[in-house]
């Protein structure tokens, strides 16, 4: 059909021209002043011209037909390549551990790969009408970082956010992505990848706790306790608030180890840590400095209140029976307390002052509290 239209387009004008020449010849022949030789010559020239035009039109027709066929073949190849690329993309996204996602300007999902069901419990179709904020726990942080990425036209790289699984469990996802813009540089959405890092996050949290905790008692270890105490002290100095500090040491602890063994000594240390936490009621920081030596830091606490807490601790310890190898034993502690003043302005100075007060209590008979 298309070829017939092309033939009509090229040949109708030519046939019209030939027909007009026959009409012209008829009119001329009917006139009395007709010159046959001139007409034959003129007609021959015109026939040659018409033949050339006819050959040219045939050539153009063949060329046009070839180009159309080639264009059609190229289009077919392009569509095939596009379909193959699409299938390749789907195969890769389904095989990858990461989830490929895209959201529009309205924050609703435009695309999400099939792996999302394994991670969040939703089928991709369920998310297409949902906003990312419907399943995001940390909405504010995500929004701030997305807006920053859009304004600065920079990618979002390996950011951690808490999401809500379809079964309402909390999971941690690591997200990377880039903003999408149209040809007019107008923001159109965001696309990227995400991975489930819930296990890694919990493992990292456990490692952080281990790095900050004393392995035996579960209290803060020396390094972390001193770091945190220093932060609170500096803050209290700026805000002109009270700060107190206490060191606690078990009296005659060596005798427990020598008599009952180190396992018994460790048991006493663990139970003592529990008693120390019960007395503090979350009002302070508690750390194990080493051996049988512990410390308290009391932010926003004056010396009188800190001393009362240490009296409560001492009374609690004195009444507590530690069961060691089936035998009840009782222990006592000596306490040295210092507080923020003109003489003691740094944690090192407070620590030194408390240590001096502690050994003063030991020298004065132990089981004492000295300020």
PDB file of C-alpha atoms in Angstrom, residues 63-223:
ATOM      1  CA  UNK A  63      16.522   5.361  -2.792  1.00  0.00           C
ATOM      2  CA  UNK A  64      13.548   6.424  -0.681  1.00  0.00           C
ATOM      3  CA  UNK A  65      12.322   2.858  -0.417  1.00  0.00           C
ATOM      4  CA  UNK A  66      15.810   1.705   0.657  1.00  0.00           C
ATOM      5  CA  UNK A  67      16.069   4.400   3.319  1.00  0.00           C
ATOM      6  CA  UNK A  68      12.628   3.606   4.667  1.00  0.00           C
ATOM      7  CA  UNK A  69      13.470  -0.094   4.829  1.00  0.00           C
ATOM      8  CA  UNK A  70      16.776   0.690   6.548  1.00  0.00           C
ATOM      9  CA  UNK A  71      15.026   3.018   9.014  1.00  0.00           C
ATOM     10  CA  UNK A  72      12.477   0.317   9.759  1.00  0.00           C
ATOM     11  CA  UNK A  73      15.249  -2.236  10.314  1.00  0.00           C
ATOM     12  CA  UNK A  74      17.142   0.197  12.578  1.00  0.00           C
ATOM     13  CA  UNK A  75      13.971   0.871  14.539  1.00  0.00           C
ATOM     14  CA  UNK A  76      13.374  -2.855  14.942  1.00  0.00           C
ATOM     15  CA  UNK A  77      16.959  -3.356  16.121  1.00  0.00           C
ATOM     16  CA  UNK A  78      16.672  -0.379  18.506  1.00  0.00           C
ATOM     17  CA  UNK A  79      13.429  -1.745  19.994  1.00  0.00           C
ATOM     18  CA  UNK A  80      15.012  -5.164  20.362  1.00  0.00           C
ATOM     19  CA  UNK A  81      18.093  -3.662  22.059  1.00  0.00           C
ATOM     20  CA  UNK A  82      15.862  -1.635  24.338  1.00  0.00           C
ATOM     21  CA  UNK A  83      13.901  -4.723  25.339  1.00  0.00           C
ATOM     22  CA  UNK A  84      17.133  -6.642  25.926  1.00  0.00           C
ATOM     23  CA  UNK A  85      18.508  -3.769  28.045  1.00  0.00           C
ATOM     24  CA  UNK A  86      15.309  -3.680  30.070  1.00  0.00           C
ATOM     25  CA  UNK A  87      15.450  -7.435  30.636  1.00  0.00           C
ATOM     26  CA  UNK A  88      19.152  -7.215  31.492  1.00  0.00           C
ATOM     27  CA  UNK A  89      18.389  -4.488  34.047  1.00  0.00           C
ATOM     28  CA  UNK A  90      15.611  -6.574  35.595  1.00  0.00           C
ATOM     29  CA  UNK A  91      17.832  -9.660  35.725  1.00  0.00           C
ATOM     30  CA  UNK A  92      20.640  -7.733  37.413  1.00  0.00           C
ATOM     31  CA  UNK A  93      18.366  -6.048  39.967  1.00  0.00           C
ATOM     32  CA  UNK A  94      16.702  -9.361  40.829  1.00  0.00           C
ATOM     33  CA  UNK A  95      20.059 -11.125  41.178  1.00  0.00           C
ATOM     34  CA  UNK A  96      21.696  -8.344  43.238  1.00  0.00           C
ATOM     35  CA  UNK A  97      21.450  -8.275  47.021  1.00  0.00           C
ATOM     36  CA  UNK A  98      20.700  -4.553  46.953  1.00  0.00           C
ATOM     37  CA  UNK A  99      17.229  -3.185  46.215  1.00  0.00           C
ATOM     38  CA  UNK A 100      16.931  -0.678  43.373  1.00  0.00           C
ATOM     39  CA  UNK A 101      14.399   2.071  44.109  1.00  0.00           C
ATOM     40  CA  UNK A 102      13.089   5.334  42.731  1.00  0.00           C
ATOM     41  CA  UNK A 103      10.783   7.936  44.234  1.00  0.00           C
ATOM     42  CA  UNK A 104       9.147  10.928  42.557  1.00  0.00           C
ATOM     43  CA  UNK A 105       8.860  14.535  43.661  1.00  0.00           C
ATOM     44  CA  UNK A 106       5.931  13.513  45.871  1.00  0.00           C
ATOM     45  CA  UNK A 107       8.199  10.969  47.671  1.00  0.00           C
ATOM     46  CA  UNK A 108       6.063   8.091  46.388  1.00  0.00           C
ATOM     47  CA  UNK A 109       7.728   5.015  44.923  1.00  0.00           C
ATOM     48  CA  UNK A 110       7.904   4.936  41.118  1.00  0.00           C
ATOM     49  CA  UNK A 111       9.931   1.752  41.023  1.00  0.00           C
ATOM     50  CA  UNK A 112      11.317  -0.801  43.437  1.00  0.00           C
ATOM     51  CA  UNK A 113      12.941  -4.154  42.620  1.00  0.00           C
ATOM     52  CA  UNK A 114      11.577  -7.507  43.754  1.00  0.00           C
ATOM     53  CA  UNK A 115      14.133  -7.935  46.569  1.00  0.00           C
ATOM     54  CA  UNK A 116      12.142  -5.416  48.614  1.00  0.00           C
ATOM     55  CA  UNK A 117       9.759  -8.205  49.686  1.00  0.00           C
ATOM     56  CA  UNK A 118      12.626 -10.075  51.356  1.00  0.00           C
ATOM     57  CA  UNK A 119      13.787  -6.942  53.198  1.00  0.00           C
ATOM     58  CA  UNK A 120      10.622  -5.011  54.079  1.00  0.00           C
ATOM     59  CA  UNK A 121       7.917  -7.631  53.588  1.00  0.00           C
ATOM     60  CA  UNK A 122       6.074  -5.617  50.910  1.00  0.00           C
ATOM     61  CA  UNK A 123       5.486  -6.622  47.294  1.00  0.00           C
ATOM     62  CA  UNK A 124       6.701  -3.933  44.870  1.00  0.00           C
ATOM     63  CA  UNK A 125       3.097  -3.235  43.803  1.00  0.00           C
ATOM     64  CA  UNK A 126       2.126  -2.441  47.395  1.00  0.00           C
ATOM     65  CA  UNK A 127       4.705   0.329  47.601  1.00  0.00           C
ATOM     66  CA  UNK A 128       3.880   2.120  44.340  1.00  0.00           C
ATOM     67  CA  UNK A 129       1.157   4.224  45.940  1.00  0.00           C
ATOM     68  CA  UNK A 130       3.041   4.664  49.215  1.00  0.00           C
ATOM     69  CA  UNK A 131       5.386   7.422  50.293  1.00  0.00           C
ATOM     70  CA  UNK A 132       8.794   6.492  51.613  1.00  0.00           C
ATOM     71  CA  UNK A 133       7.833   8.384  54.770  1.00  0.00           C
ATOM     72  CA  UNK A 134       5.049   5.840  55.456  1.00  0.00           C
ATOM     73  CA  UNK A 135       7.649   3.178  56.263  1.00  0.00           C
ATOM     74  CA  UNK A 136      10.481   5.399  57.511  1.00  0.00           C
ATOM     75  CA  UNK A 137      11.125   5.723  61.247  1.00  0.00           C
ATOM     76  CA  UNK A 138      13.697   8.544  61.145  1.00  0.00           C
ATOM     77  CA  UNK A 139      11.734  10.909  58.894  1.00  0.00           C
ATOM     78  CA  UNK A 140      13.413  14.163  59.932  1.00  0.00           C
ATOM     79  CA  UNK A 141      17.003  13.030  59.339  1.00  0.00           C
ATOM     80  CA  UNK A 142      16.099  11.531  55.965  1.00  0.00           C
ATOM     81  CA  UNK A 143      14.312  14.693  54.834  1.00  0.00           C
ATOM     82  CA  UNK A 144      17.193  16.944  55.885  1.00  0.00           C
ATOM     83  CA  UNK A 145      19.769  14.856  54.032  1.00  0.00           C
ATOM     84  CA  UNK A 146      17.590  14.467  50.925  1.00  0.00           C
ATOM     85  CA  UNK A 147      17.039  18.239  50.709  1.00  0.00           C
ATOM     86  CA  UNK A 148      20.753  18.844  51.160  1.00  0.00           C
ATOM     87  CA  UNK A 149      21.520  16.374  48.364  1.00  0.00           C
ATOM     88  CA  UNK A 150      19.023  18.112  46.047  1.00  0.00           C
ATOM     89  CA  UNK A 151      20.311  21.622  46.781  1.00  0.00           C
ATOM     90  CA  UNK A 152      23.971  20.693  46.399  1.00  0.00           C
ATOM     91  CA  UNK A 153      23.313  18.197  43.577  1.00  0.00           C
ATOM     92  CA  UNK A 154      25.366  15.562  45.324  1.00  0.00           C
ATOM     93  CA  UNK A 155      24.706  11.877  45.844  1.00  0.00           C
ATOM     94  CA  UNK A 156      23.515  10.372  49.104  1.00  0.00           C
ATOM     95  CA  UNK A 157      26.109   7.757  50.039  1.00  0.00           C
ATOM     96  CA  UNK A 158      25.717   4.895  52.505  1.00  0.00           C
ATOM     97  CA  UNK A 159      23.412   6.652  54.979  1.00  0.00           C
ATOM     98  CA  UNK A 160      21.750   4.565  57.706  1.00  0.00           C
ATOM     99  CA  UNK A 161      18.038   4.939  58.501  1.00  0.00           C
ATOM    100  CA  UNK A 162      15.563   3.038  60.634  1.00  0.00           C
ATOM    101  CA  UNK A 163      12.558   1.635  58.740  1.00  0.00           C
ATOM    102  CA  UNK A 164       9.398  -0.210  59.775  1.00  0.00           C
ATOM    103  CA  UNK A 165       8.941  -3.741  58.380  1.00  0.00           C
ATOM    104  CA  UNK A 166       5.476  -4.804  57.266  1.00  0.00           C
ATOM    105  CA  UNK A 167       5.249  -6.885  60.465  1.00  0.00           C
ATOM    106  CA  UNK A 168       6.019  -3.681  62.486  1.00  0.00           C
ATOM    107  CA  UNK A 169       9.577  -4.733  63.386  1.00  0.00           C
ATOM    108  CA  UNK A 170      12.276  -2.073  63.196  1.00  0.00           C
ATOM    109  CA  UNK A 171      15.059  -2.663  60.670  1.00  0.00           C
ATOM    110  CA  UNK A 172      18.091  -0.654  59.587  1.00  0.00           C
ATOM    111  CA  UNK A 173      18.699   0.092  55.898  1.00  0.00           C
ATOM    112  CA  UNK A 174      21.751   1.597  54.233  1.00  0.00           C
ATOM    113  CA  UNK A 175      20.752   3.932  51.395  1.00  0.00           C
ATOM    114  CA  UNK A 176      22.692   5.421  48.497  1.00  0.00           C
ATOM    115  CA  UNK A 177      21.128   7.509  45.745  1.00  0.00           C
ATOM    116  CA  UNK A 178      21.240  10.483  43.402  1.00  0.00           C
ATOM    117  CA  UNK A 179      18.700  13.230  42.632  1.00  0.00           C
ATOM    118  CA  UNK A 180      16.984  13.154  39.207  1.00  0.00           C
ATOM    119  CA  UNK A 181      16.554  16.297  37.080  1.00  0.00           C
ATOM    120  CA  UNK A 182      14.784  16.897  33.750  1.00  0.00           C
ATOM    121  CA  UNK A 183      16.212  18.714  30.705  1.00  0.00           C
ATOM    122  CA  UNK A 184      15.261  22.041  32.314  1.00  0.00           C
ATOM    123  CA  UNK A 185      17.227  21.169  35.467  1.00  0.00           C
ATOM    124  CA  UNK A 186      14.012  20.740  37.432  1.00  0.00           C
ATOM    125  CA  UNK A 187      14.067  18.204  40.251  1.00  0.00           C
ATOM    126  CA  UNK A 188      11.993  15.137  39.384  1.00  0.00           C
ATOM    127  CA  UNK A 189      12.807  12.569  42.065  1.00  0.00           C
ATOM    128  CA  UNK A 190      15.445  10.346  43.586  1.00  0.00           C
ATOM    129  CA  UNK A 191      16.821   6.913  42.679  1.00  0.00           C
ATOM    130  CA  UNK A 192      19.380   4.599  44.175  1.00  0.00           C
ATOM    131  CA  UNK A 193      19.974   1.338  46.014  1.00  0.00           C
ATOM    132  CA  UNK A 194      19.386   0.117  49.561  1.00  0.00           C
ATOM    133  CA  UNK A 195      20.674  -2.778  51.655  1.00  0.00           C
ATOM    134  CA  UNK A 196      19.482  -4.412  54.852  1.00  0.00           C
ATOM    135  CA  UNK A 197      22.184  -3.814  57.501  1.00  0.00           C
ATOM    136  CA  UNK A 198      20.125  -4.670  60.591  1.00  0.00           C
ATOM    137  CA  UNK A 199      22.476  -7.444  61.703  1.00  0.00           C
ATOM    138  CA  UNK A 200      25.553  -5.328  61.066  1.00  0.00           C
ATOM    139  CA  UNK A 201      24.002  -2.426  62.984  1.00  0.00           C
ATOM    140  CA  UNK A 202      23.225  -4.567  66.043  1.00  0.00           C
ATOM    141  CA  UNK A 203      26.679  -6.131  65.865  1.00  0.00           C
ATOM    142  CA  UNK A 204      28.246  -2.672  65.727  1.00  0.00           C
ATOM    143  CA  UNK A 205      26.167  -1.561  68.722  1.00  0.00           C
ATOM    144  CA  UNK A 206      27.315  -4.603  70.684  1.00  0.00           C
ATOM    145  CA  UNK A 207      30.924  -3.891  69.792  1.00  0.00           C
ATOM    146  CA  UNK A 208      30.518  -0.279  70.897  1.00  0.00           C
ATOM    147  CA  UNK A 209      29.049  -1.435  74.197  1.00  0.00           C
ATOM    148  CA  UNK A 210      31.911  -3.872  74.669  1.00  0.00           C
ATOM    149  CA  UNK A 211      34.427  -1.155  73.858  1.00  0.00           C
ATOM    150  CA  UNK A 212      32.895   1.090  76.525  1.00  0.00           C
ATOM    151  CA  UNK A 213      32.105  -1.490  79.181  1.00  0.00           C
ATOM    152  CA  UNK A 214      34.060  -3.351  81.794  1.00  0.00           C
ATOM    153  CA  UNK A 215      33.901  -7.022  80.798  1.00  0.00           C
ATOM    154  CA  UNK A 216      33.505  -8.312  84.365  1.00  0.00           C
ATOM    155  CA  UNK A 217      31.007  -5.909  85.947  1.00  0.00           C
ATOM    156  CA  UNK A 218      29.224  -4.362  82.954  1.00  0.00           C
ATOM    157  CA  UNK A 219      29.945  -0.865  84.293  1.00  0.00           C
ATOM    158  CA  UNK A 220      31.738   1.747  82.217  1.00  0.00           C
ATOM    159  CA  UNK A 221      35.386   0.946  81.702  1.00  0.00           C
ATOM    160  CA  UNK A 222      38.051   3.394  82.835  1.00  0.00           C
ATOM    161  CA  UNK A 223      38.567   5.122  79.493  1.00  0.00           C
TER     162      UNK A 223
END
